[in-house]
Amino acid sequence: MPADSVNRVVFDERFERLVPAGARVEWLARGAIWAEGPVYVPDEDAVVWSDVRSDRVHHWTAADGDRTLYAPGDFANGHTLDRDGRVLACEHGLRRVARYEADGSRTTIVDRYQGHRLNSPNDLVVASDGAIWFTDPPYGILDDTEGQQAESELGGCFVFRFDRGTGELSVVSDEMEHPNGLAFSPDESALYVSDTSAARVPGGNHHILAFDVVDGSRGLANPRTFVAMEPGFADGLRVDVEGNVWTSAGDGIHVLDADGVELGRILLPEVASNCVFGGRDGRRLFVTATSSLWSVEVGIRGVATPWV
Ligand code: MG
């Protein structure tokens, strides 16, 4: 696969350290219809990622390249690691959060709220207390391209918190039209959640909201606009150890500080959907972008890089 130097836009000198000039960009895999949901698996030095619209989950390593992990993959979208290092997936097909098991099976973690089926969980993050926070927009039930068309049983799109100790699923935000990517600040005092409803609803939202995490890390308060995305949408996003937000956008990856000041951009030739920090030293950003999986050398680690 070709390697090249990063194509950047620098708005603030702080970006020079985050994404140095000449940083290596690699085109790792191609041929997807809608690449999404990357997670770095440190035990395997691998990236697990989704091609949502092909209903496949991929597994990439430097040694073995890209292969299919699941096909069909229940229209998997976002992935993350739990506190035990196992891969969790949002699946549109079975409208659930699932766990990938060592024997290749997939186990339901949660698929209902007060007896009603979820819409189509999209992306998720695990807090330091082990709780799973996830978004539930309608993209897997609007038509058959990313799941199966169906009526919403919830009558809305929420951000949820699932307490794995008690089994309780609670709504932590009903302020968003189509909540999508999400990530905590390094100290988990704030949660960032993107709203991508403009992708399907004329005049809809294309912004990231920031919330205060309150109530013993069980709730959210004080929603405010963190950034209005342009061009495109903030689909998936991650936070680095210094609190900068790295978000997908129509032209690649935008990097903003914790006050929402844009520091710079990594330009890619495809619309980016999501990203994750990984690599042996934690300083490699893997990006899913339309048909491809890319990586970019960066100068900082993500918040969830316990292997380094
Ligand atoms: Mg998403």
Short mmCIF file of C-alpha atoms and ligand atoms in Angstrom, two decimals:
data_model
loop_
_atom_site.label_atom_id
_atom_site.label_comp_id
_atom_site.label_asym_id
_atom_site.label_seq_id
_atom_site.Cartn_x
_atom_site.Cartn_y
_atom_site.Cartn_z
CA MET A 1 0.00 0.00 0.00
CA PRO A 2 1.29 3.50 -0.75
CA ALA A 3 2.75 5.68 1.99
CA ASP A 4 2.97 9.43 1.77
CA SER A 5 3.42 12.54 3.87
CA VAL A 6 0.46 14.02 5.66
CA ASN A 7 -1.55 16.74 3.95
CA ARG A 8 -2.24 19.27 6.73
CA VAL A 9 -3.92 22.57 7.40
CA VAL A 10 -2.37 24.35 10.41
CA PHE A 11 -4.47 26.94 12.23
CA ASP A 12 -2.48 27.04 15.49
CA GLU A 13 1.19 26.36 16.23
CA ARG A 14 0.16 23.71 18.80
CA PHE A 15 -0.82 21.53 15.86
CA GLU A 16 2.83 21.24 14.75
CA ARG A 17 3.53 18.89 17.64
CA LEU A 18 0.26 16.95 17.33
CA VAL A 19 0.67 16.23 13.62
CA PRO A 20 4.25 17.03 12.59
CA ALA A 21 5.05 18.13 9.05
CA GLY A 22 6.09 15.13 7.00
CA ALA A 23 4.18 12.67 9.19
CA ARG A 24 3.69 9.39 7.42
CA VAL A 25 0.25 8.55 6.02
CA GLU A 26 -0.53 5.01 4.95
CA TRP A 27 -3.42 3.64 2.96
CA LEU A 28 -3.96 0.32 4.73
CA ALA A 29 -7.08 -1.16 3.17
CA ARG A 30 -9.60 -0.20 0.53
CA GLY A 31 -12.73 -1.47 -1.17
CA ALA A 32 -15.30 -0.77 1.54
CA ILE A 33 -18.65 0.88 0.85
CA TRP A 34 -18.86 2.72 4.18
CA ALA A 35 -15.90 2.17 6.50
CA GLU A 36 -16.60 2.92 10.16
CA GLY A 37 -16.07 1.97 13.77
CA PRO A 38 -12.30 1.34 14.17
CA VAL A 39 -10.89 -0.01 17.44
CA TYR A 40 -7.24 -0.80 18.13
CA VAL A 41 -6.65 -4.19 19.79
CA PRO A 42 -3.25 -3.98 21.52
CA ASP A 43 -2.89 -7.72 22.21
CA GLU A 44 -2.94 -8.37 18.46
CA ASP A 45 -1.52 -5.02 17.27
CA ALA A 46 -4.65 -5.02 15.12
CA VAL A 47 -7.46 -2.74 14.02
CA VAL A 48 -10.99 -4.14 13.95
CA TRP A 49 -13.27 -2.01 11.78
CA SER A 50 -16.64 -2.14 10.05
CA ASP A 51 -17.85 -1.85 6.51
CA VAL A 52 -21.39 -1.10 7.61
CA ARG A 53 -23.07 -1.20 4.20
CA SER A 54 -21.30 -4.42 3.15
CA ASP A 55 -22.35 -6.00 6.46
CA ARG A 56 -18.75 -7.01 7.20
CA VAL A 57 -16.29 -6.60 10.04
CA HIS A 58 -12.61 -6.41 9.07
CA HIS A 59 -9.39 -7.22 10.93
CA TRP A 60 -6.17 -5.48 9.89
CA THR A 61 -2.61 -6.10 11.06
CA ALA A 62 0.69 -4.91 9.62
CA ALA A 63 1.86 -8.52 9.39
CA ASP A 64 -1.18 -10.10 7.74
CA GLY A 65 -2.94 -7.18 6.09
CA ASP A 66 -6.70 -6.95 5.98
CA ARG A 67 -9.08 -9.90 6.30
CA THR A 68 -12.76 -10.45 7.03
CA LEU A 69 -13.53 -11.14 10.67
CA TYR A 70 -17.34 -11.46 10.37
CA ALA A 71 -19.54 -11.67 7.27
CA PRO A 72 -22.35 -11.13 7.81
CA GLY A 73 -21.52 -8.90 10.73
CA ASP A 74 -25.02 -7.87 11.87
CA PHE A 75 -24.34 -4.48 10.30
CA ALA A 76 -21.78 -3.64 12.97
CA ASN A 77 -20.82 0.01 13.29
CA GLY A 78 -18.82 1.43 16.21
CA HIS A 79 -16.36 -0.65 18.24
CA THR A 80 -14.48 -0.12 21.48
CA LEU A 81 -12.68 -2.14 24.16
CA ASP A 82 -14.17 -2.99 27.52
CA ARG A 83 -12.14 -2.88 30.74
CA ASP A 84 -11.03 -6.47 30.12
CA GLY A 85 -9.70 -5.64 26.68
CA ARG A 86 -12.51 -7.39 24.82
CA VAL A 87 -14.11 -5.85 21.75
CA LEU A 88 -17.60 -4.40 22.09
CA ALA A 89 -19.66 -3.62 18.98
CA CYS A 90 -22.73 -1.59 18.11
CA GLU A 91 -24.83 -3.68 15.74
CA HIS A 92 -27.63 -2.26 13.60
CA GLY A 93 -28.85 -5.68 12.50
CA LEU A 94 -29.73 -7.06 15.91
CA ARG A 95 -30.11 -3.51 17.27
CA ARG A 96 -27.82 -4.20 20.18
CA VAL A 97 -24.49 -3.71 21.88
CA ALA A 98 -22.58 -6.98 21.59
CA ARG A 99 -19.27 -8.46 22.74
CA TYR A 100 -16.95 -10.41 20.45
CA GLU A 101 -15.88 -13.67 22.08
CA ALA A 102 -12.61 -15.56 21.63
CA ASP A 103 -14.45 -18.46 19.96
CA GLY A 104 -15.86 -16.15 17.26
CA SER A 105 -19.37 -15.95 18.70
CA ARG A 106 -21.05 -12.67 19.63
CA THR A 107 -22.93 -12.11 22.88
CA THR A 108 -25.72 -9.59 23.50
CA ILE A 109 -24.81 -7.05 26.17
CA VAL A 110 -27.95 -4.90 25.86
CA ASP A 111 -30.68 -4.64 23.25
CA ARG A 112 -33.78 -3.22 24.97
CA TYR A 113 -34.84 -0.17 26.93
CA GLN A 114 -37.86 -0.68 29.19
CA GLY A 115 -38.88 -3.67 27.08
CA HIS A 116 -38.59 -1.85 23.73
CA ARG A 117 -35.97 -2.62 21.09
CA LEU A 118 -33.22 -0.05 20.60
CA ASN A 119 -33.14 1.84 17.27
CA SER A 120 -29.66 0.93 16.00
CA PRO A 121 -26.74 1.54 18.36
CA ASN A 122 -24.08 3.48 16.47
CA ASP A 123 -21.04 4.17 18.62
CA LEU A 124 -19.90 3.52 22.18
CA VAL A 125 -17.33 4.27 24.83
CA VAL A 126 -16.52 2.58 28.15
CA ALA A 127 -16.03 4.74 31.25
CA SER A 128 -13.41 3.98 33.88
CA ASP A 129 -16.13 2.43 36.08
CA GLY A 130 -16.90 -0.05 33.31
CA ALA A 131 -20.22 1.51 32.28
CA ILE A 132 -20.96 1.49 28.55
CA TRP A 133 -22.15 4.79 27.09
CA PHE A 134 -23.64 4.55 23.60
CA THR A 135 -25.70 6.45 21.04
CA ASP A 136 -28.82 5.16 19.34
CA PRO A 137 -29.72 7.08 16.16
CA PRO A 138 -32.07 5.58 13.52
CA TYR A 139 -29.60 4.89 10.67
CA GLY A 140 -30.00 1.11 10.85
CA ILE A 141 -33.81 1.21 10.66
CA LEU A 142 -34.47 4.03 8.16
CA ASP A 143 -33.98 1.65 5.22
CA ASP A 144 -32.20 -1.60 4.39
CA THR A 145 -28.78 -0.17 3.48
CA GLU A 146 -27.32 -0.27 7.01
CA GLY A 147 -29.65 -2.77 8.67
CA GLN A 148 -33.34 -3.57 8.27
CA GLN A 149 -36.05 -0.96 7.86
CA ALA A 150 -38.33 -0.82 10.89
CA GLU A 151 -40.32 1.56 13.03
CA SER A 152 -38.61 2.98 16.08
CA GLU A 153 -39.96 1.44 19.26
CA LEU A 154 -38.53 4.26 21.37
CA GLY A 155 -39.98 7.33 19.67
CA GLY A 156 -36.67 9.15 19.96
CA CYS A 157 -32.91 8.90 19.71
CA PHE A 158 -31.04 8.92 22.99
CA VAL A 159 -27.62 8.66 24.54
CA PHE A 160 -27.65 5.72 26.94
CA ARG A 161 -25.56 4.55 29.88
CA PHE A 162 -25.51 0.84 30.61
CA ASP A 163 -24.36 -0.17 34.07
CA ARG A 164 -22.87 -3.63 33.68
CA GLY A 165 -22.96 -4.19 37.43
CA THR A 166 -26.67 -3.62 37.93
CA GLY A 167 -27.88 -4.23 34.37
CA GLU A 168 -29.60 -0.86 34.41
CA LEU A 169 -29.96 1.02 31.12
CA SER A 170 -30.68 4.73 31.52
CA VAL A 171 -31.18 7.67 29.17
CA VAL A 172 -28.48 10.27 29.84
CA SER A 173 -29.43 12.66 27.02
CA ASP A 174 -32.58 13.25 25.01
CA GLU A 175 -31.36 16.62 23.68
CA MET A 176 -30.03 15.35 20.36
CA GLU A 177 -31.76 14.49 17.08
CA HIS A 178 -29.29 11.84 15.86
CA PRO A 179 -26.56 11.28 18.47
CA ASN A 180 -23.58 9.57 16.87
CA GLY A 181 -19.90 9.56 17.95
CA LEU A 182 -18.92 10.13 21.58
CA ALA A 183 -15.82 10.40 23.76
CA PHE A 184 -14.91 11.46 27.29
CA SER A 185 -12.42 14.13 28.27
CA PRO A 186 -9.29 12.68 29.93
CA ASP A 187 -10.64 13.10 33.48
CA GLU A 188 -14.17 12.06 32.42
CA SER A 189 -15.58 15.37 33.62
CA ALA A 190 -16.97 16.06 30.15
CA LEU A 191 -18.56 13.98 27.39
CA TYR A 192 -18.53 15.02 23.74
CA VAL A 193 -21.33 13.73 21.52
CA SER A 194 -21.83 14.51 17.83
CA ASP A 195 -25.25 15.02 16.26
CA THR A 196 -25.39 14.17 12.56
CA SER A 197 -29.09 14.60 11.81
CA ALA A 198 -28.33 16.95 8.91
CA ALA A 199 -27.16 13.86 7.01
CA ARG A 200 -30.81 12.79 6.72
CA VAL A 201 -32.97 15.71 7.88
CA PRO A 202 -33.03 19.03 5.96
CA GLY A 203 -31.91 21.75 8.32
CA GLY A 204 -30.73 19.18 10.84
CA ASN A 205 -27.74 19.28 13.12
CA HIS A 206 -24.05 18.90 12.25
CA HIS A 207 -22.40 19.77 15.52
CA ILE A 208 -20.70 18.34 18.59
CA LEU A 209 -22.24 19.02 22.00
CA ALA A 210 -20.22 18.99 25.20
CA PHE A 211 -21.84 17.91 28.48
CA ASP A 212 -20.72 17.94 32.09
CA VAL A 213 -20.60 14.43 33.55
CA VAL A 214 -22.45 14.57 36.90
CA ASP A 215 -24.22 12.45 39.48
CA GLY A 216 -21.29 10.18 40.28
CA SER A 217 -20.55 9.58 36.57
CA ARG A 218 -24.11 8.45 36.00
CA GLY A 219 -25.58 11.48 34.28
CA LEU A 220 -25.07 14.52 32.05
CA ALA A 221 -25.80 18.21 32.50
CA ASN A 222 -25.19 21.58 30.89
CA PRO A 223 -25.26 20.66 27.16
CA ARG A 224 -23.57 23.29 25.00
CA THR A 225 -22.40 23.50 21.42
CA PHE A 226 -18.71 22.59 21.26
CA VAL A 227 -18.29 23.11 17.53
CA ALA A 228 -20.46 23.33 14.42
CA MET A 229 -18.81 21.05 11.88
CA GLU A 230 -17.98 22.23 8.40
CA PRO A 231 -17.59 20.61 5.95
CA GLY A 232 -19.55 17.45 6.58
CA PHE A 233 -20.24 15.87 9.93
CA ALA A 234 -18.51 14.83 13.10
CA ASP A 235 -19.40 11.15 12.89
CA GLY A 236 -16.85 9.45 15.17
CA LEU A 237 -14.41 11.25 17.46
CA ARG A 238 -11.64 10.60 20.01
CA VAL A 239 -9.82 12.60 22.67
CA ASP A 240 -6.06 12.68 23.29
CA VAL A 241 -4.31 12.68 26.68
CA GLU A 242 -4.13 16.49 26.71
CA GLY A 243 -7.86 16.85 26.05
CA ASN A 244 -7.82 17.75 22.37
CA VAL A 245 -10.73 16.41 20.33
CA TRP A 246 -9.97 14.57 17.09
CA THR A 247 -13.09 14.35 14.98
CA SER A 248 -13.99 13.01 11.58
CA ALA A 249 -15.23 15.56 9.03
CA GLY A 250 -16.07 15.86 5.38
CA ASP A 251 -12.46 16.59 4.44
CA GLY A 252 -10.60 14.38 6.93
CA ILE A 253 -9.84 14.85 10.63
CA HIS A 254 -10.25 18.12 12.51
CA VAL A 255 -8.38 18.67 15.80
CA LEU A 256 -9.76 21.09 18.39
CA ASP A 257 -8.60 22.01 21.86
CA ALA A 258 -10.86 21.58 24.89
CA ASP A 259 -12.27 25.08 24.36
CA GLY A 260 -13.35 24.22 20.82
CA VAL A 261 -10.55 26.17 19.11
CA GLU A 262 -9.60 24.40 15.91
CA LEU A 263 -5.86 23.69 15.83
CA GLY A 264 -5.56 22.02 12.45
CA ARG A 265 -6.75 19.42 10.00
CA ILE A 266 -5.52 16.21 8.47
CA LEU A 267 -6.84 16.26 4.92
CA LEU A 268 -7.83 12.99 3.31
CA PRO A 269 -9.15 12.35 -0.20
CA GLU A 270 -12.30 10.71 1.17
CA VAL A 271 -15.01 11.66 3.66
CA ALA A 272 -13.85 10.47 7.09
CA SER A 273 -16.25 8.65 9.40
CA ASN A 274 -14.25 7.81 12.53
CA CYS A 275 -10.78 7.38 14.05
CA VAL A 276 -8.91 5.69 16.88
CA PHE A 277 -5.47 6.05 18.45
CA GLY A 278 -3.35 2.91 18.37
CA GLY A 279 -0.05 1.37 17.40
CA ARG A 280 2.63 -0.05 19.69
CA ASP A 281 3.53 3.42 21.00
CA GLY A 282 -0.05 4.73 20.88
CA ARG A 283 0.93 7.45 18.43
CA ARG A 284 -0.75 6.27 15.31
CA LEU A 285 -4.20 7.51 14.32
CA PHE A 286 -6.25 5.00 12.35
CA VAL A 287 -8.99 6.59 10.26
CA THR A 288 -11.95 5.02 8.50
CA ALA A 289 -12.93 7.09 5.48
CA THR A 290 -15.62 5.99 3.04
CA SER A 291 -13.91 3.14 1.15
CA SER A 292 -10.67 2.89 3.11
CA LEU A 293 -8.71 2.43 6.30
CA TRP A 294 -5.84 4.92 6.68
CA SER A 295 -3.24 5.60 9.34
CA VAL A 296 -1.38 8.79 10.22
CA GLU A 297 1.65 9.13 12.51
CA VAL A 298 0.80 11.61 15.26
CA GLY A 299 2.67 13.17 18.16
CA ILE A 300 0.34 12.27 21.02
CA ARG A 301 -1.56 9.33 22.49
CA GLY A 302 -5.29 8.88 22.97
CA VAL A 303 -6.88 8.79 26.41
CA ALA A 304 -7.56 5.05 26.29
CA THR A 305 -4.10 3.66 25.58
CA PRO A 306 -3.33 1.58 28.70
CA TRP A 307 -0.92 -0.71 26.83
CA VAL A 308 1.72 2.00 26.36
MG MG B 1 -21.00 6.78 13.77
#
